[in-house]
Amino acid sequence: MRIGYIAEPYEEQGASGMGYVVHETMRHMLVEGRGTHTFVFYSSTPINRSFIEGEYENVRMPKGFIRQFIWFLTHRLRVDVLFFMVPLLPLLIRKGTKTIPILQELEGKDVLSSMSLRTKIVEFTHDRILLPLTLRRAACSIVPSNATKKEVLAAYRIPQERLSVIPNGFQNLENVQSIPPAPSLKPYFFFAGRVKFRKNVHGIVAAFIAFKQRTHAPVQLVIAGPHGGAYFRELQEKLAQAGLTNDAHFLGYVSTEELRGLFENALACVFPSLHEGFGMPILEAMSLGVPVITSSVSSTAEVGADAALLVSPTDTHAISEAMEKIHTDPALRVTLIKKGLERARLFSWSRAAREYLALATTV
């Protein structure tokens, strides 16, 4: 079978979010489909064959939504099945190719309320016009969690049997050399991800302030990920008002080696997002033997299950109490570490790729 995959967004070193999912999907499809399928990867920038190794054809397509729209309309793709990440939307594809969009998440209402008017208009166009058309035309669609499946079924009128749940893998940091953090940072709670509203970093900061004011424990907060803008300044102001500027550290981008060191030396990974389609940092932490505090809503509760401390993301007191429990209860830490290691073994990109390819043969 000839399988096509739209490698957008294509990123190499330092890829995160969708970019990371794209290159891991390509890599593992090539491994799992070797000798059985042939692969065609479509991209607007050339794929580095030393970065994505294996047998495949790389077809270049133009940049930009309008140009890509016309390109898909006028080109015969010559593949049996085409996988692509929403929100990339090849709405009109010539007959003969079955499409399988991969929808990582829907934006939650709490997140939409924080967006600018322009962004809301773009999201409305995507969510109410483009996405429904894509899902209805698809042979089948993929989501990474049952929570996301429920959201999609509630929002769009598509048959349940045309929506498949295939969990993501995660970045296995065990294969990366560890660079430990500076001793002056320890002990600390850790968050990895972009500093933005949806990630509920404001909730983490507020809970950390409450934890410090209640316990006066010599514990710090370490946040690794891109930051900036008004949202970041508000976080800094809150910490300054509490007199905790020197206890919270925003590191910005870190290497994978540094990321492993930060994870495995943390008291806990704190990840109480307002909304997630999956939540890979939960599994990254668990695989390294780190306790996890995460949200009791959306897919994070599904991914973490009973191997994490689940809290309401809007309940600052609950997040703060979870921090205190992990800091003061060694037995709880041991239990969470053991359950987390077992939980992480259930997820991998190899498994996801096998299930993608199995689905391709049945649509």
mmCIF file of C-alpha atoms in Angstrom:
data_model
loop_
_atom_site.group_PDB
_atom_site.id
_atom_site.type_symbol
_atom_site.label_atom_id
_atom_site.label_comp_id
_atom_site.label_asym_id
_atom_site.label_seq_id
_atom_site.Cartn_x
_atom_site.Cartn_y
_atom_site.Cartn_z
ATOM 1 C CA MET A 1 0.000 0.000 0.000
ATOM 2 C CA ARG A 2 1.208 3.522 -0.817
ATOM 3 C CA ILE A 3 0.777 5.691 2.243
ATOM 4 C CA GLY A 4 1.035 9.458 2.148
ATOM 5 C CA TYR A 5 1.730 11.719 5.104
ATOM 6 C CA ILE A 6 1.729 15.501 5.102
ATOM 7 C CA ALA A 7 4.813 16.409 7.123
ATOM 8 C CA GLU A 8 3.596 19.803 8.323
ATOM 9 C CA PRO A 9 4.730 21.432 10.492
ATOM 10 C CA TYR A 10 8.170 19.981 9.769
ATOM 11 C CA GLU A 11 10.791 20.845 12.381
ATOM 12 C CA GLU A 12 14.083 19.241 13.281
ATOM 13 C CA GLN A 13 16.234 20.055 16.317
ATOM 14 C CA GLY A 14 14.248 21.483 19.212
ATOM 15 C CA ALA A 15 10.907 20.482 17.699
ATOM 16 C CA SER A 16 8.009 20.637 20.139
ATOM 17 C CA GLY A 17 4.246 20.232 20.024
ATOM 18 C CA MET A 18 2.938 19.400 16.550
ATOM 19 C CA GLY A 19 6.432 19.499 15.042
ATOM 20 C CA TYR A 20 7.615 16.789 17.408
ATOM 21 C CA VAL A 21 4.526 14.647 16.774
ATOM 22 C CA VAL A 22 5.058 14.922 13.001
ATOM 23 C CA HIS A 23 8.656 13.729 12.949
ATOM 24 C CA GLU A 24 8.087 10.923 15.467
ATOM 25 C CA THR A 25 5.101 9.695 13.425
ATOM 26 C CA MET A 26 7.205 9.648 10.259
ATOM 27 C CA ARG A 27 10.104 7.847 11.925
ATOM 28 C CA HIS A 28 8.009 5.071 13.425
ATOM 29 C CA MET A 29 5.746 4.595 10.403
ATOM 30 C CA LEU A 30 8.889 3.914 8.366
ATOM 31 C CA VAL A 31 10.084 1.325 10.890
ATOM 32 C CA GLU A 32 6.746 -0.418 11.417
ATOM 33 C CA GLY A 33 5.800 -0.380 7.735
ATOM 34 C CA ARG A 34 9.173 -1.487 6.341
ATOM 35 C CA GLY A 35 8.719 -4.156 3.662
ATOM 36 C CA THR A 36 4.927 -3.839 3.723
ATOM 37 C CA HIS A 37 4.153 -0.282 2.626
ATOM 38 C CA THR A 38 5.763 2.454 0.574
ATOM 39 C CA PHE A 39 5.720 5.996 1.913
ATOM 40 C CA VAL A 40 5.366 9.435 0.374
ATOM 41 C CA PHE A 41 5.980 12.429 2.654
ATOM 42 C CA TYR A 42 4.674 15.808 1.470
ATOM 43 C CA SER A 43 6.382 18.905 2.877
ATOM 44 C CA SER A 44 6.896 22.573 2.063
ATOM 45 C CA THR A 45 10.556 22.334 3.133
ATOM 46 C CA PRO A 46 12.908 19.490 2.191
ATOM 47 C CA ILE A 47 13.076 16.634 4.684
ATOM 48 C CA ASN A 48 16.602 16.052 5.957
ATOM 49 C CA ARG A 49 17.341 12.397 5.234
ATOM 50 C CA SER A 50 19.967 12.243 7.967
ATOM 51 C CA PHE A 51 17.243 13.353 10.403
ATOM 52 C CA ILE A 52 14.398 11.158 9.072
ATOM 53 C CA GLU A 53 16.116 7.961 7.927
ATOM 54 C CA GLY A 54 14.487 5.248 5.825
ATOM 55 C CA GLU A 55 12.996 4.546 2.407
ATOM 56 C CA TYR A 56 10.509 7.210 1.326
ATOM 57 C CA GLU A 57 9.716 9.713 -1.386
ATOM 58 C CA ASN A 58 9.692 13.386 -0.382
ATOM 59 C CA VAL A 59 7.344 15.476 -2.542
ATOM 60 C CA ARG A 60 7.608 19.242 -2.172
ATOM 61 C CA MET A 61 4.469 21.342 -1.957
ATOM 62 C CA PRO A 62 4.121 25.139 -1.709
ATOM 63 C CA LYS A 63 3.949 27.137 1.512
ATOM 64 C CA GLY A 64 0.761 28.897 2.612
ATOM 65 C CA PHE A 65 -2.843 27.751 2.971
ATOM 66 C CA ILE A 66 -4.177 29.151 -0.333
ATOM 67 C CA ARG A 67 -1.289 27.799 -2.412
ATOM 68 C CA GLN A 68 -1.561 24.403 -0.728
ATOM 69 C CA PHE A 69 -5.327 24.394 -1.283
ATOM 70 C CA ILE A 70 -4.794 24.884 -5.036
ATOM 71 C CA TRP A 71 -1.915 22.380 -5.096
ATOM 72 C CA PHE A 72 -4.004 19.594 -3.564
ATOM 73 C CA LEU A 73 -6.857 20.385 -5.945
ATOM 74 C CA THR A 74 -4.674 20.205 -9.064
ATOM 75 C CA HIS A 75 -2.252 17.383 -8.209
ATOM 76 C CA ARG A 76 -2.878 13.653 -8.332
ATOM 77 C CA LEU A 77 -1.235 12.343 -5.166
ATOM 78 C CA ARG A 78 -0.883 8.716 -6.277
ATOM 79 C CA VAL A 79 -1.259 7.322 -2.767
ATOM 80 C CA ASP A 80 -3.941 5.014 -1.392
ATOM 81 C CA VAL A 81 -4.282 6.721 1.978
ATOM 82 C CA LEU A 82 -3.257 10.215 3.096
ATOM 83 C CA PHE A 83 -2.606 11.036 6.760
ATOM 84 C CA PHE A 84 -2.379 14.664 7.848
ATOM 85 C CA MET A 85 -2.473 16.771 10.971
ATOM 86 C CA VAL A 86 -5.408 19.080 11.504
ATOM 87 C CA PRO A 87 -5.427 22.124 11.206
ATOM 88 C CA LEU A 88 -3.718 21.505 7.854
ATOM 89 C CA LEU A 89 -6.818 21.014 5.721
ATOM 90 C CA PRO A 90 -6.538 19.649 2.169
ATOM 91 C CA LEU A 91 -10.289 20.073 1.695
ATOM 92 C CA LEU A 92 -10.372 19.178 -1.973
ATOM 93 C CA ILE A 93 -8.372 16.147 -3.031
ATOM 94 C CA ARG A 94 -8.873 14.406 -6.358
ATOM 95 C CA LYS A 95 -10.792 11.145 -6.205
ATOM 96 C CA GLY A 96 -8.965 7.925 -5.446
ATOM 97 C CA THR A 97 -7.239 8.923 -2.209
ATOM 98 C CA LYS A 98 -8.741 8.196 1.199
ATOM 99 C CA THR A 99 -7.950 10.783 3.856
ATOM 100 C CA ILE A 100 -7.274 10.202 7.560
ATOM 101 C CA PRO A 101 -6.922 13.478 9.493
ATOM 102 C CA ILE A 102 -5.251 13.337 12.913
ATOM 103 C CA LEU A 103 -6.898 15.779 15.322
ATOM 104 C CA GLN A 104 -4.768 16.297 18.421
ATOM 105 C CA GLU A 105 -7.244 18.472 20.345
ATOM 106 C CA LEU A 106 -10.124 20.935 20.365
ATOM 107 C CA GLU A 107 -9.592 24.226 22.163
ATOM 108 C CA GLY A 108 -11.522 24.418 25.457
ATOM 109 C CA LYS A 109 -13.923 27.238 26.277
ATOM 110 C CA ASP A 110 -11.616 28.534 29.028
ATOM 111 C CA VAL A 111 -8.817 28.821 26.481
ATOM 112 C CA LEU A 112 -10.955 30.525 23.835
ATOM 113 C CA SER A 113 -11.995 33.182 26.341
ATOM 114 C CA SER A 114 -8.343 34.257 26.707
ATOM 115 C CA MET A 115 -7.774 34.798 22.958
ATOM 116 C CA SER A 116 -7.676 38.060 21.039
ATOM 117 C CA LEU A 117 -10.597 38.913 18.731
ATOM 118 C CA ARG A 118 -8.517 38.148 15.634
ATOM 119 C CA THR A 119 -7.504 34.741 16.981
ATOM 120 C CA LYS A 120 -11.115 33.993 17.931
ATOM 121 C CA ILE A 121 -12.199 34.701 14.332
ATOM 122 C CA VAL A 122 -9.525 32.356 12.994
ATOM 123 C CA GLU A 123 -10.516 29.665 15.491
ATOM 124 C CA PHE A 124 -14.204 30.087 14.653
ATOM 125 C CA THR A 125 -13.462 29.647 10.927
ATOM 126 C CA HIS A 126 -11.383 26.588 11.678
ATOM 127 C CA ASP A 127 -13.741 24.987 14.208
ATOM 128 C CA ARG A 128 -17.104 25.787 12.583
ATOM 129 C CA ILE A 129 -16.346 25.656 8.854
ATOM 130 C CA LEU A 130 -13.099 23.940 7.895
ATOM 131 C CA LEU A 131 -12.872 21.208 10.520
ATOM 132 C CA PRO A 132 -16.448 19.894 10.061
ATOM 133 C CA LEU A 133 -15.870 19.647 6.298
ATOM 134 C CA THR A 134 -12.616 17.777 6.832
ATOM 135 C CA LEU A 135 -14.096 15.291 9.307
ATOM 136 C CA ARG A 136 -17.147 14.583 7.148
ATOM 137 C CA ARG A 137 -15.089 13.982 4.006
ATOM 138 C CA ALA A 138 -12.532 11.754 5.765
ATOM 139 C CA ALA A 139 -12.570 7.976 5.470
ATOM 140 C CA CYS A 140 -11.797 7.959 9.183
ATOM 141 C CA SER A 141 -10.318 10.401 11.699
ATOM 142 C CA ILE A 142 -7.873 9.840 14.564
ATOM 143 C CA VAL A 143 -7.824 11.423 18.030
ATOM 144 C CA PRO A 144 -5.307 10.638 20.808
ATOM 145 C CA SER A 145 -7.718 10.143 23.702
ATOM 146 C CA ASN A 146 -11.279 9.162 24.564
ATOM 147 C CA ALA A 147 -11.746 12.597 26.128
ATOM 148 C CA THR A 148 -10.996 14.258 22.787
ATOM 149 C CA LYS A 149 -13.265 11.773 21.012
ATOM 150 C CA LYS A 150 -16.167 12.757 23.274
ATOM 151 C CA GLU A 151 -15.506 16.444 22.579
ATOM 152 C CA VAL A 152 -15.440 15.889 18.812
ATOM 153 C CA LEU A 153 -18.629 13.796 18.837
ATOM 154 C CA ALA A 154 -20.379 16.442 20.926
ATOM 155 C CA ALA A 155 -19.277 19.263 18.619
ATOM 156 C CA TYR A 156 -19.709 17.653 15.189
ATOM 157 C CA ARG A 157 -22.242 15.321 13.631
ATOM 158 C CA ILE A 158 -20.066 12.452 12.485
ATOM 159 C CA PRO A 159 -20.637 8.728 13.024
ATOM 160 C CA GLN A 160 -18.846 7.389 16.089
ATOM 161 C CA GLU A 161 -17.366 4.489 14.125
ATOM 162 C CA ARG A 162 -15.455 6.937 11.898
ATOM 163 C CA LEU A 163 -13.480 8.321 14.833
ATOM 164 C CA SER A 164 -10.620 6.132 16.103
ATOM 165 C CA VAL A 165 -8.714 6.630 19.355
ATOM 166 C CA ILE A 166 -4.973 6.007 18.965
ATOM 167 C CA PRO A 167 -2.918 7.347 21.903
ATOM 168 C CA ASN A 168 0.260 9.279 21.183
ATOM 169 C CA GLY A 169 3.677 8.160 22.244
ATOM 170 C CA PHE A 170 6.028 10.443 24.148
ATOM 171 C CA GLN A 171 9.633 11.575 24.145
ATOM 172 C CA ASN A 172 11.653 8.780 25.749
ATOM 173 C CA LEU A 173 14.344 10.679 27.595
ATOM 174 C CA GLU A 174 15.943 7.512 28.989
ATOM 175 C CA ASN A 175 18.004 7.327 25.802
ATOM 176 C CA VAL A 176 19.374 10.841 26.303
ATOM 177 C CA GLN A 177 22.383 11.751 28.419
ATOM 178 C CA SER A 178 21.293 13.657 31.510
ATOM 179 C CA ILE A 179 22.621 17.112 32.390
ATOM 180 C CA PRO A 180 21.651 17.717 36.037
ATOM 181 C CA PRO A 181 20.373 21.141 37.112
ATOM 182 C CA ALA A 182 22.391 23.475 39.296
ATOM 183 C CA PRO A 183 22.363 22.274 42.931
ATOM 184 C CA SER A 184 21.053 25.690 43.970
ATOM 185 C CA LEU A 185 17.716 24.911 42.293
ATOM 186 C CA LYS A 186 16.918 21.830 44.383
ATOM 187 C CA PRO A 187 14.455 20.857 45.714
ATOM 188 C CA TYR A 188 11.878 22.060 43.193
ATOM 189 C CA PHE A 189 8.548 21.449 41.495
ATOM 190 C CA PHE A 190 8.851 21.314 37.718
ATOM 191 C CA PHE A 191 6.747 22.321 34.726
ATOM 192 C CA ALA A 192 7.807 21.699 31.111
ATOM 193 C CA GLY A 193 5.985 23.428 28.273
ATOM 194 C CA ARG A 194 5.207 26.761 26.671
ATOM 195 C CA VAL A 195 4.254 29.431 29.193
ATOM 196 C CA LYS A 196 0.717 30.289 28.116
ATOM 197 C CA PHE A 197 -2.820 30.468 29.454
ATOM 198 C CA ARG A 198 -3.953 27.020 28.275
ATOM 199 C CA LYS A 199 -1.127 25.384 30.210
ATOM 200 C CA ASN A 200 -2.456 27.039 33.388
ATOM 201 C CA VAL A 201 0.948 28.359 34.424
ATOM 202 C CA HIS A 202 -0.902 31.073 36.343
ATOM 203 C CA GLY A 203 -2.556 28.298 38.373
ATOM 204 C CA ILE A 204 0.818 26.681 39.053
ATOM 205 C CA VAL A 205 2.308 30.003 40.188
ATOM 206 C CA ALA A 206 -0.681 30.794 42.420
ATOM 207 C CA ALA A 207 -0.543 27.309 43.965
ATOM 208 C CA PHE A 208 3.195 27.598 44.527
ATOM 209 C CA ILE A 209 2.734 30.942 46.277
ATOM 210 C CA ALA A 210 0.048 29.407 48.522
ATOM 211 C CA PHE A 211 2.293 26.393 49.223
ATOM 212 C CA LYS A 212 5.213 28.624 50.222
ATOM 213 C CA GLN A 213 3.094 30.922 52.393
ATOM 214 C CA ARG A 214 1.585 27.946 54.210
ATOM 215 C CA THR A 215 4.646 25.736 54.646
ATOM 216 C CA HIS A 216 7.662 28.079 54.347
ATOM 217 C CA ALA A 217 9.450 25.057 52.894
ATOM 218 C CA PRO A 218 12.776 25.660 51.093
ATOM 219 C CA VAL A 219 11.281 24.465 47.792
ATOM 220 C CA GLN A 220 11.527 26.280 44.466
ATOM 221 C CA LEU A 221 9.572 26.311 41.206
ATOM 222 C CA VAL A 222 11.333 25.619 37.898
ATOM 223 C CA ILE A 223 9.639 26.213 34.543
ATOM 224 C CA ALA A 224 11.262 25.158 31.260
ATOM 225 C CA GLY A 225 9.757 26.386 28.020
ATOM 226 C CA PRO A 226 9.352 29.477 25.818
ATOM 227 C CA HIS A 227 7.934 32.503 27.598
ATOM 228 C CA GLY A 228 7.244 36.186 27.041
ATOM 229 C CA GLY A 229 4.545 38.786 26.519
ATOM 230 C CA ALA A 230 1.870 40.168 28.826
ATOM 231 C CA TYR A 231 0.970 36.781 30.292
ATOM 232 C CA PHE A 232 4.554 36.160 31.401
ATOM 233 C CA ARG A 233 4.818 39.656 32.891
ATOM 234 C CA GLU A 234 1.669 39.030 34.947
ATOM 235 C CA LEU A 235 3.234 35.879 36.387
ATOM 236 C CA GLN A 236 6.373 37.788 37.318
ATOM 237 C CA GLU A 237 4.301 40.498 39.005
ATOM 238 C CA LYS A 238 2.418 37.917 41.107
ATOM 239 C CA LEU A 239 5.674 36.338 42.260
ATOM 240 C CA ALA A 240 7.164 39.746 43.063
ATOM 241 C CA GLN A 241 4.116 40.740 45.092
ATOM 242 C CA ALA A 242 4.500 37.533 47.114
ATOM 243 C CA GLY A 243 8.228 38.158 47.606
ATOM 244 C CA LEU A 244 9.087 34.938 45.728
ATOM 245 C CA THR A 245 10.867 36.255 42.659
ATOM 246 C CA ASN A 246 14.059 34.418 43.637
ATOM 247 C CA ASP A 247 12.186 31.167 44.269
ATOM 248 C CA ALA A 248 10.745 30.762 40.761
ATOM 249 C CA HIS A 249 12.978 30.175 37.752
ATOM 250 C CA PHE A 250 11.868 30.555 34.115
ATOM 251 C CA LEU A 251 14.587 28.832 32.117
ATOM 252 C CA GLY A 252 13.212 29.269 28.602
ATOM 253 C CA TYR A 253 14.185 26.665 26.022
ATOM 254 C CA VAL A 254 16.343 23.805 27.337
ATOM 255 C CA SER A 255 18.080 20.965 25.486
ATOM 256 C CA THR A 256 16.766 17.413 25.739
ATOM 257 C CA GLU A 257 19.774 16.576 27.924
ATOM 258 C CA GLU A 258 18.901 19.408 30.292
ATOM 259 C CA LEU A 259 15.221 18.445 30.168
ATOM 260 C CA ARG A 260 15.988 14.922 31.352
ATOM 261 C CA GLY A 261 18.069 16.275 34.220
ATOM 262 C CA LEU A 262 15.338 18.694 35.238
ATOM 263 C CA PHE A 263 12.663 15.999 35.181
ATOM 264 C CA GLU A 264 14.524 13.313 37.122
ATOM 265 C CA ASN A 265 15.687 15.686 39.881
ATOM 266 C CA ALA A 266 12.260 17.232 40.495
ATOM 267 C CA LEU A 267 10.033 16.629 43.500
ATOM 268 C CA ALA A 268 7.169 16.355 41.022
ATOM 269 C CA CYS A 269 6.048 17.367 37.561
ATOM 270 C CA VAL A 270 3.149 19.818 37.941
ATOM 271 C CA PHE A 271 0.959 19.805 34.817
ATOM 272 C CA PRO A 272 -2.591 21.035 35.625
ATOM 273 C CA SER A 273 -3.536 22.231 32.130
ATOM 274 C CA LEU A 274 -6.935 23.752 31.510
ATOM 275 C CA HIS A 275 -7.238 21.670 28.373
ATOM 276 C CA GLU A 276 -5.100 19.085 26.577
ATOM 277 C CA GLY A 277 -5.625 16.705 23.709
ATOM 278 C CA PHE A 278 -3.189 14.280 25.303
ATOM 279 C CA GLY A 279 -0.435 15.514 27.667
ATOM 280 C CA MET A 280 2.948 14.016 26.765
ATOM 281 C CA PRO A 281 4.916 15.641 29.645
ATOM 282 C CA ILE A 282 2.900 13.462 32.046
ATOM 283 C CA LEU A 283 4.403 10.321 30.508
ATOM 284 C CA GLU A 284 7.861 11.847 30.107
ATOM 285 C CA ALA A 285 7.935 12.451 33.855
ATOM 286 C CA MET A 286 6.494 9.049 34.765
ATOM 287 C CA SER A 287 8.990 7.195 32.563
ATOM 288 C CA LEU A 288 11.826 8.805 34.553
ATOM 289 C CA GLY A 289 10.342 7.932 37.940
ATOM 290 C CA VAL A 290 8.921 11.378 38.761
ATOM 291 C CA PRO A 291 5.562 11.850 40.557
ATOM 292 C CA VAL A 292 2.945 13.810 38.594
ATOM 293 C CA ILE A 293 0.265 16.305 39.585
ATOM 294 C CA THR A 294 -2.162 16.861 36.714
ATOM 295 C CA SER A 295 -5.705 17.917 35.846
ATOM 296 C CA SER A 296 -8.773 15.863 36.665
ATOM 297 C CA VAL A 297 -10.416 17.116 33.465
ATOM 298 C CA SER A 298 -9.835 16.558 29.754
ATOM 299 C CA SER A 299 -7.389 13.915 28.526
ATOM 300 C CA THR A 300 -4.806 14.442 31.274
ATOM 301 C CA ALA A 301 -6.914 12.446 33.749
ATOM 302 C CA GLU A 302 -7.149 9.680 31.166
ATOM 303 C CA VAL A 303 -3.392 9.615 30.535
ATOM 304 C CA GLY A 304 -2.390 9.949 34.194
ATOM 305 C CA ALA A 305 -5.140 7.667 35.552
ATOM 306 C CA ASP A 306 -4.427 6.402 39.092
ATOM 307 C CA ALA A 307 -0.683 6.895 38.580
ATOM 308 C CA ALA A 308 -0.976 10.673 39.130
ATOM 309 C CA LEU A 309 -2.458 13.031 41.696
ATOM 310 C CA LEU A 310 -5.502 14.482 39.935
ATOM 311 C CA VAL A 311 -6.662 18.010 40.806
ATOM 312 C CA SER A 312 -9.135 20.516 39.429
ATOM 313 C CA PRO A 313 -7.051 22.915 37.312
ATOM 314 C CA THR A 314 -9.087 25.894 38.518
ATOM 315 C CA ASP A 315 -8.716 24.996 42.219
ATOM 316 C CA THR A 316 -5.507 26.665 43.391
ATOM 317 C CA HIS A 317 -5.899 25.221 46.879
ATOM 318 C CA ALA A 318 -6.145 21.667 45.525
ATOM 319 C CA ILE A 319 -2.964 22.086 43.445
ATOM 320 C CA SER A 320 -1.171 23.583 46.442
ATOM 321 C CA GLU A 321 -2.298 20.727 48.706
ATOM 322 C CA ALA A 322 -1.056 18.186 46.163
ATOM 323 C CA MET A 323 2.336 19.896 46.209
ATOM 324 C CA GLU A 324 2.417 19.654 49.994
ATOM 325 C CA LYS A 325 1.426 15.973 49.984
ATOM 326 C CA ILE A 326 4.253 15.052 47.636
ATOM 327 C CA HIS A 327 6.734 17.174 49.603
ATOM 328 C CA THR A 328 5.841 15.683 52.998
ATOM 329 C CA ASP A 329 4.769 12.091 52.246
ATOM 330 C CA PRO A 330 7.646 9.829 51.077
ATOM 331 C CA ALA A 331 5.349 6.778 50.905
ATOM 332 C CA LEU A 332 3.029 8.586 48.493
ATOM 333 C CA ARG A 333 5.999 9.507 46.316
ATOM 334 C CA VAL A 334 7.120 5.873 46.168
ATOM 335 C CA THR A 335 3.615 4.726 45.211
ATOM 336 C CA LEU A 336 3.242 7.331 42.472
ATOM 337 C CA ILE A 337 6.696 6.557 41.073
ATOM 338 C CA LYS A 338 5.957 2.826 40.862
ATOM 339 C CA LYS A 339 2.537 3.331 39.260
ATOM 340 C CA GLY A 340 3.926 5.969 36.909
ATOM 341 C CA LEU A 341 6.657 3.707 35.574
ATOM 342 C CA GLU A 342 4.061 1.008 34.864
ATOM 343 C CA ARG A 343 1.720 3.519 33.236
ATOM 344 C CA ALA A 344 4.367 4.960 30.919
ATOM 345 C CA ARG A 345 5.156 1.503 29.504
ATOM 346 C CA LEU A 346 1.683 1.391 27.939
ATOM 347 C CA PHE A 347 2.458 4.236 25.506
ATOM 348 C CA SER A 348 4.948 4.492 22.644
ATOM 349 C CA TRP A 349 5.279 5.940 19.150
ATOM 350 C CA SER A 350 5.906 2.426 17.841
ATOM 351 C CA ARG A 351 2.508 1.331 19.095
ATOM 352 C CA ALA A 352 0.851 4.448 17.672
ATOM 353 C CA ALA A 353 2.473 3.906 14.253
ATOM 354 C CA ARG A 354 1.391 0.249 14.160
ATOM 355 C CA GLU A 355 -2.195 1.261 14.894
ATOM 356 C CA TYR A 356 -2.085 4.051 12.265
ATOM 357 C CA LEU A 357 -0.928 1.578 9.617
ATOM 358 C CA ALA A 358 -3.458 -1.066 10.675
ATOM 359 C CA LEU A 359 -6.215 1.530 10.324
ATOM 360 C CA ALA A 360 -4.958 2.493 6.861
ATOM 361 C CA THR A 361 -5.494 -1.058 5.628
ATOM 362 C CA THR A 362 -9.107 -1.195 6.814
ATOM 363 C CA VAL A 363 -10.622 2.132 5.666
#
